[in-house]
CSV table of C-alpha atoms in Angstrom, one decimal:
chain,number,residue,atom,x,y,z
A,1,UNK,CA,57.2,21.5,-60.5
A,2,UNK,CA,59.2,24.3,-58.9
A,3,UNK,CA,59.7,22.4,-55.7
A,4,UNK,CA,58.9,18.8,-56.7
A,5,UNK,CA,55.9,18.6,-54.4
A,6,UNK,CA,55.6,14.9,-53.3
A,7,UNK,CA,52.3,13.4,-54.3
A,8,UNK,CA,50.5,12.1,-51.2
A,9,UNK,CA,47.2,11.0,-52.7
A,10,UNK,CA,47.7,8.1,-55.2
A,11,UNK,CA,45.1,8.8,-57.8
A,12,UNK,CA,42.0,10.9,-58.0
A,13,UNK,CA,38.4,10.0,-57.3
A,14,UNK,CA,38.4,7.6,-60.2
A,15,UNK,CA,40.9,5.4,-58.3
A,16,UNK,CA,38.5,4.7,-55.5
A,17,UNK,CA,36.7,1.4,-54.9
A,18,UNK,CA,32.9,1.3,-55.4
A,19,UNK,CA,32.4,1.1,-51.7
A,20,UNK,CA,34.6,4.2,-51.1
A,21,UNK,CA,32.7,6.1,-53.8
A,22,UNK,CA,29.4,5.2,-52.2
A,23,UNK,CA,30.7,6.3,-48.7
A,24,UNK,CA,31.9,9.6,-50.1
A,25,UNK,CA,28.6,10.2,-51.9
A,26,UNK,CA,27.0,10.2,-48.4
A,27,UNK,CA,29.4,13.0,-47.3
A,28,UNK,CA,28.2,15.4,-49.9
A,29,UNK,CA,25.9,18.2,-49.2
A,30,UNK,CA,25.5,21.1,-46.7
A,31,UNK,CA,26.3,20.6,-43.1
A,32,UNK,CA,24.4,23.5,-41.4
A,33,UNK,CA,24.8,22.2,-37.8
A,34,UNK,CA,28.6,22.0,-37.9
A,35,UNK,CA,28.7,25.3,-39.8
A,36,UNK,CA,26.5,27.0,-37.2
A,37,UNK,CA,28.5,25.6,-34.2
A,38,UNK,CA,31.7,26.8,-35.8
A,39,UNK,CA,30.2,30.3,-36.4
A,40,UNK,CA,28.9,30.5,-32.8
A,41,UNK,CA,32.2,29.4,-31.3
A,42,UNK,CA,34.2,31.9,-33.4
A,43,UNK,CA,32.1,34.8,-32.2
A,44,UNK,CA,32.0,33.5,-28.6
A,45,UNK,CA,35.8,33.4,-28.5
A,46,UNK,CA,36.0,36.9,-30.1
A,47,UNK,CA,33.5,38.5,-27.6
A,48,UNK,CA,35.0,36.6,-24.7
A,49,UNK,CA,38.6,37.7,-25.3
A,50,UNK,CA,37.7,41.3,-26.1
A,51,UNK,CA,35.5,41.5,-22.9
A,52,UNK,CA,38.4,40.1,-20.8
A,53,UNK,CA,40.9,42.5,-22.5
A,54,UNK,CA,38.7,45.5,-21.7
A,55,UNK,CA,38.3,44.3,-18.1
A,56,UNK,CA,41.9,43.5,-17.4
A,57,UNK,CA,43.3,46.5,-19.4
A,58,UNK,CA,46.9,45.1,-19.5
A,59,UNK,CA,49.3,45.1,-22.5
A,60,UNK,CA,49.8,41.3,-22.5
A,61,UNK,CA,46.0,40.6,-22.6
A,62,UNK,CA,45.6,43.2,-25.3
A,63,UNK,CA,48.3,41.5,-27.4
A,64,UNK,CA,46.8,38.0,-26.8
A,65,UNK,CA,43.4,39.3,-27.8
A,66,UNK,CA,44.7,40.7,-31.0
A,67,UNK,CA,46.3,37.4,-31.9
A,68,UNK,CA,43.3,35.3,-30.9
A,69,UNK,CA,40.8,37.5,-32.7
A,70,UNK,CA,42.9,37.3,-35.9
A,71,UNK,CA,42.6,33.5,-35.8
A,72,UNK,CA,38.8,33.8,-35.6
A,73,UNK,CA,38.6,36.3,-38.3
A,74,UNK,CA,40.4,33.7,-40.5
A,75,UNK,CA,37.8,31.2,-39.4
A,76,UNK,CA,35.0,33.6,-40.5
A,77,UNK,CA,36.7,33.9,-43.9
A,78,UNK,CA,36.9,30.1,-44.2
A,79,UNK,CA,33.2,29.8,-43.4
A,80,UNK,CA,32.6,32.3,-46.3
A,81,UNK,CA,34.6,29.9,-48.4
A,82,UNK,CA,32.4,27.0,-47.5
A,83,UNK,CA,29.2,29.0,-48.1
A,84,UNK,CA,30.5,30.0,-51.6
A,85,UNK,CA,30.1,26.2,-52.3
A,86,UNK,CA,26.7,26.3,-50.5
A,87,UNK,CA,28.0,23.9,-47.9
A,88,UNK,CA,26.8,25.9,-44.9
A,89,UNK,CA,23.2,26.8,-45.8
A,90,UNK,CA,21.3,26.1,-48.9
A,91,UNK,CA,18.1,27.9,-48.0
A,92,UNK,CA,16.8,31.1,-49.5
A,93,UNK,CA,18.5,33.2,-46.9
A,94,UNK,CA,21.7,31.3,-46.5
A,95,UNK,CA,24.0,33.8,-48.3
A,96,UNK,CA,22.3,36.6,-46.5
A,97,UNK,CA,22.9,35.2,-43.1
A,98,UNK,CA,26.6,34.3,-43.8
A,99,UNK,CA,27.1,37.8,-45.2
A,100,UNK,CA,25.8,39.4,-42.0
A,101,UNK,CA,27.6,37.1,-39.5
A,102,UNK,CA,30.8,36.3,-41.3
A,103,UNK,CA,31.6,38.2,-44.5
A,104,UNK,CA,30.5,41.8,-43.8
A,105,UNK,CA,32.3,41.9,-40.4
A,106,UNK,CA,35.5,41.3,-42.4
A,107,UNK,CA,34.7,44.7,-44.1
A,108,UNK,CA,35.8,43.8,-47.7
A,109,UNK,CA,34.2,40.4,-48.2
A,110,UNK,CA,30.9,39.2,-49.5
A,111,UNK,CA,29.8,35.6,-50.1
A,112,UNK,CA,28.7,36.4,-53.7
A,113,UNK,CA,31.9,38.3,-54.5
A,114,UNK,CA,34.2,35.6,-53.1
A,115,UNK,CA,32.2,33.0,-55.0
A,116,UNK,CA,32.9,34.7,-58.3
A,117,UNK,CA,36.7,34.4,-57.6
A,118,UNK,CA,36.8,31.0,-55.9
A,119,UNK,CA,34.5,29.1,-58.2
A,120,UNK,CA,36.4,30.4,-61.2
A,121,UNK,CA,39.5,28.9,-59.6
A,122,UNK,CA,37.9,25.5,-59.4
A,123,UNK,CA,36.5,25.6,-62.9
A,124,UNK,CA,39.9,26.5,-64.6
A,125,UNK,CA,42.3,25.1,-62.1
A,126,UNK,CA,45.8,26.6,-62.8
A,127,UNK,CA,44.6,27.6,-66.2
A,128,UNK,CA,44.6,31.0,-68.0
A,129,UNK,CA,41.2,32.0,-66.4
A,130,UNK,CA,42.1,30.9,-62.9
A,131,UNK,CA,42.1,34.2,-60.9
A,132,UNK,CA,44.1,32.7,-58.0
A,133,UNK,CA,46.8,31.4,-60.3
A,134,UNK,CA,47.2,34.7,-62.2
A,135,UNK,CA,47.3,36.7,-58.9
A,136,UNK,CA,49.8,34.4,-57.2
A,137,UNK,CA,52.2,33.9,-60.1
A,138,UNK,CA,55.5,35.7,-59.3
A,139,UNK,CA,58.5,35.7,-56.9
A,140,UNK,CA,56.4,36.2,-53.8
A,141,UNK,CA,54.6,32.8,-54.5
A,142,UNK,CA,57.5,30.8,-55.9
A,143,UNK,CA,59.1,28.1,-53.8
A,144,UNK,CA,61.5,27.0,-52.5
A,145,UNK,CA,62.0,30.4,-51.0
A,146,UNK,CA,64.9,31.5,-48.7
A,147,UNK,CA,63.6,31.8,-45.1
A,148,UNK,CA,64.7,35.4,-44.9
A,149,UNK,CA,62.6,36.4,-47.9
A,150,UNK,CA,59.6,34.6,-46.5
A,151,UNK,CA,60.0,36.3,-43.2
A,152,UNK,CA,60.1,39.7,-44.9
A,153,UNK,CA,56.8,38.9,-46.7
A,154,UNK,CA,55.2,38.0,-43.4
A,155,UNK,CA,56.6,41.2,-41.8
A,156,UNK,CA,55.1,43.3,-44.6
A,157,UNK,CA,51.8,41.6,-43.9
A,158,UNK,CA,52.1,42.2,-40.2
A,159,UNK,CA,52.9,45.9,-40.8
A,160,UNK,CA,49.8,46.2,-43.1
A,161,UNK,CA,52.0,47.0,-46.2
A,162,UNK,CA,50.6,44.2,-48.3
A,163,UNK,CA,47.0,44.4,-46.9
A,164,UNK,CA,45.4,46.2,-49.8
A,165,UNK,CA,46.9,43.8,-52.4
A,166,UNK,CA,45.8,40.7,-50.4
A,167,UNK,CA,42.3,42.0,-49.9
A,168,UNK,CA,41.9,43.0,-53.5
A,169,UNK,CA,42.6,39.4,-54.5
A,170,UNK,CA,39.4,38.3,-52.9
A,171,UNK,CA,37.3,40.5,-55.2
A,172,UNK,CA,36.3,39.5,-58.7
A,173,UNK,CA,37.8,41.6,-61.5
A,174,UNK,CA,34.4,41.5,-63.2
A,175,UNK,CA,31.1,39.8,-62.7
A,176,UNK,CA,30.7,36.3,-64.2
A,177,UNK,CA,27.1,35.3,-64.8
A,178,UNK,CA,28.1,31.7,-64.6
A,179,UNK,CA,28.6,32.0,-60.9
A,180,UNK,CA,25.7,34.3,-60.1
A,181,UNK,CA,23.8,33.4,-56.9
A,182,UNK,CA,20.3,32.1,-57.3
A,183,UNK,CA,19.1,34.0,-54.2
A,184,UNK,CA,20.8,37.3,-54.7
A,185,UNK,CA,21.5,39.3,-51.5
A,186,UNK,CA,20.0,42.9,-51.9
A,187,UNK,CA,22.8,45.4,-52.7
A,188,UNK,CA,21.5,47.8,-50.1
A,189,UNK,CA,22.1,45.3,-47.3
A,190,UNK,CA,25.8,45.9,-47.0
A,191,UNK,CA,25.8,49.7,-46.7
A,192,UNK,CA,22.9,49.3,-44.2
A,193,UNK,CA,25.0,46.9,-42.2
A,194,UNK,CA,27.9,49.4,-42.0
A,195,UNK,CA,25.5,52.3,-41.0
A,196,UNK,CA,24.0,50.2,-38.2
A,197,UNK,CA,27.5,49.2,-37.1
A,198,UNK,CA,28.7,52.8,-37.0
A,199,UNK,CA,25.6,53.7,-35.1
A,200,UNK,CA,26.0,51.0,-32.5
A,201,UNK,CA,29.7,51.7,-32.0
A,202,UNK,CA,29.0,55.4,-31.5
A,203,UNK,CA,26.0,54.7,-29.1
A,204,UNK,CA,28.0,52.2,-27.0
A,205,UNK,CA,31.2,54.2,-27.0
A,206,UNK,CA,33.1,51.2,-28.4
A,207,UNK,CA,35.2,52.8,-31.2
A,208,UNK,CA,38.5,52.3,-29.3
A,209,UNK,CA,37.7,48.6,-28.7
A,210,UNK,CA,36.7,48.2,-32.3
A,211,UNK,CA,39.8,49.8,-33.7
A,212,UNK,CA,42.2,48.0,-31.4
A,213,UNK,CA,40.6,44.6,-31.2
A,214,UNK,CA,38.9,44.2,-34.5
A,215,UNK,CA,40.4,46.5,-37.2
A,216,UNK,CA,44.0,46.2,-36.0
A,217,UNK,CA,44.1,42.4,-36.1
A,218,UNK,CA,42.2,42.4,-39.4
A,219,UNK,CA,44.8,44.6,-41.1
A,220,UNK,CA,47.9,42.9,-39.7
A,221,UNK,CA,47.9,39.5,-38.0
A,222,UNK,CA,45.0,38.2,-40.0
A,223,UNK,CA,46.8,39.0,-43.2
A,224,UNK,CA,49.8,36.9,-42.1
A,225,UNK,CA,47.5,34.0,-41.4
A,226,UNK,CA,45.8,34.4,-44.8
A,227,UNK,CA,49.1,34.3,-46.6
A,228,UNK,CA,50.2,31.2,-44.7
A,229,UNK,CA,46.9,29.6,-45.5
A,230,UNK,CA,47.4,30.4,-49.2
A,231,UNK,CA,50.9,29.0,-49.1
A,232,UNK,CA,49.6,25.8,-47.6
A,233,UNK,CA,46.8,25.7,-50.2
A,234,UNK,CA,48.8,25.3,-53.4
A,235,UNK,CA,52.2,25.6,-54.9
A,236,UNK,CA,51.9,28.1,-57.8
A,237,UNK,CA,54.2,28.6,-60.7
A,238,UNK,CA,53.4,25.6,-63.0
A,239,UNK,CA,50.5,26.3,-65.5
A,240,UNK,CA,48.1,23.4,-65.9
A,241,UNK,CA,49.5,21.5,-63.0
A,242,UNK,CA,47.2,18.9,-61.6
A,243,UNK,CA,45.8,19.1,-58.1
A,244,UNK,CA,48.1,16.2,-57.0
A,245,UNK,CA,51.1,18.0,-58.4
A,246,UNK,CA,50.4,21.4,-56.8
A,247,UNK,CA,48.5,20.8,-53.6
A,248,UNK,CA,50.1,19.5,-50.4
A,249,UNK,CA,48.3,17.2,-47.9
A,250,UNK,CA,49.0,18.5,-44.5
A,251,UNK,CA,47.7,16.7,-41.4
A,252,UNK,CA,47.8,18.9,-38.3
A,253,UNK,CA,48.3,17.9,-34.7
A,254,UNK,CA,45.7,18.7,-32.1
A,255,UNK,CA,47.6,21.7,-30.8
A,256,UNK,CA,48.0,23.2,-34.2
A,257,UNK,CA,44.3,22.9,-34.8
A,258,UNK,CA,43.7,24.5,-31.4
A,259,UNK,CA,46.1,27.5,-31.9
A,260,UNK,CA,45.4,28.1,-35.5
A,261,UNK,CA,42.0,26.5,-36.5
A,262,UNK,CA,41.7,26.2,-40.2
A,263,UNK,CA,38.5,24.1,-40.6
A,264,UNK,CA,40.5,21.2,-42.2
A,265,UNK,CA,41.6,23.5,-45.0
A,266,UNK,CA,45.1,21.9,-44.9
A,267,UNK,CA,43.4,18.7,-46.4
A,268,UNK,CA,43.0,20.8,-49.5
A,269,UNK,CA,43.4,18.1,-52.2
A,270,UNK,CA,40.1,16.6,-51.1
A,271,UNK,CA,38.3,19.9,-51.4
A,272,UNK,CA,39.2,20.0,-55.1
A,273,UNK,CA,38.4,16.4,-55.8
A,274,UNK,CA,35.1,16.7,-53.9
A,275,UNK,CA,34.0,20.3,-53.6
A,276,UNK,CA,30.6,19.2,-52.4
A,277,UNK,CA,32.0,17.8,-49.2
A,278,UNK,CA,31.9,20.4,-46.3
A,279,UNK,CA,34.9,21.1,-44.1
A,280,UNK,CA,33.5,19.1,-41.2
A,281,UNK,CA,33.5,15.9,-43.2
A,282,UNK,CA,37.0,16.1,-44.8
A,283,UNK,CA,38.7,14.0,-42.1
A,284,UNK,CA,36.2,11.2,-42.8
A,285,UNK,CA,37.0,11.5,-46.5
A,286,UNK,CA,40.7,11.2,-45.6
A,287,UNK,CA,40.0,8.0,-43.7
A,288,UNK,CA,38.2,6.6,-46.7
A,289,UNK,CA,41.3,7.2,-48.8
A,290,UNK,CA,43.5,5.6,-46.2
A,291,UNK,CA,41.2,2.6,-46.0
A,292,UNK,CA,41.5,2.2,-49.8
A,293,UNK,CA,45.3,2.3,-49.7
A,294,UNK,CA,45.5,5.5,-51.7
A,295,UNK,CA,47.7,7.5,-49.3
A,296,UNK,CA,51.5,7.6,-49.6
A,297,UNK,CA,52.2,8.2,-45.9
A,298,UNK,CA,55.8,9.4,-46.4
A,299,UNK,CA,54.6,12.2,-48.6
A,300,UNK,CA,52.0,13.5,-46.1
A,301,UNK,CA,53.2,16.6,-44.3
A,302,UNK,CA,52.8,16.1,-40.5
A,303,UNK,CA,52.2,19.6,-39.3
A,304,UNK,CA,52.9,23.1,-40.4
A,305,UNK,CA,56.6,22.8,-39.4
A,306,UNK,CA,57.2,19.9,-41.8
A,307,UNK,CA,55.7,21.9,-44.7
A,308,UNK,CA,57.6,25.1,-43.7
A,309,UNK,CA,60.9,23.2,-43.8
A,310,UNK,CA,60.0,21.8,-47.3
A,311,UNK,CA,59.1,25.2,-48.9
A,312,UNK,CA,62.2,26.9,-47.5
A,313,UNK,CA,64.8,24.2,-48.4
A,314,UNK,CA,67.4,25.0,-50.9
A,315,UNK,CA,67.1,23.2,-54.3
A,316,UNK,CA,69.3,20.2,-54.7
């Protein structure tokens, strides 16, 4: 491996005890209540901060609002990720609802489009047909990386220079019938959504607020968060690497989860071993692995800072 990623999880799901497997089986399936609460909270934070920023009309509140809204835009994207696995809603109108409330507001995302990319990543993990691996193979995704180079990448994201490339990576190169959604969302719904949005913003005179407090963070700060999330997701550069060899296990502190909520995405090895377990139940899955003695504690990254130091270290 390029950076000798320490293996934190000792064995895959086949290493679990029968009792552990039975417990994990109960964690599988959609979790609509947790999904809905996270969706409501994300929008409540966005609306609350924007309302307060418009009321106070100060530079520091505007800056804070841009930063906070960006974190919630990232949460919406992560909810789209869970829905791609049908872990939010499995009903006939599940994808439709998540598109309207999470994907379409991010302007370039749809549940069905993201599923085409992401499920292919799961099916051919780090293989020649893995779209994530192909897109993220190169010097910008190879670690260890000097801190200065990583800082320049983040700066380019913050300035919107890398935005188009990052957003394109969430779209499928071509449709794959293997991942077609059973309850297809009508193609006319998305343009209708944008027409209604344009009409409402014009009627309410909220274009300035939309551009400053939604579009600006989406094109800048949110892209920084997306890159950091992708860096924490996998270490690229080694074809056919296993999940254990290429996926760190990062356990966040309470304040990291508060400032940069990521819906337990940093526990990413579990998502690949058990893609049917929703984000809200991944901590319970981690506890099952701990109980079975399958966690190498010294190889668990405790917080983002620990992982950042690891990926920016100089090779021995």
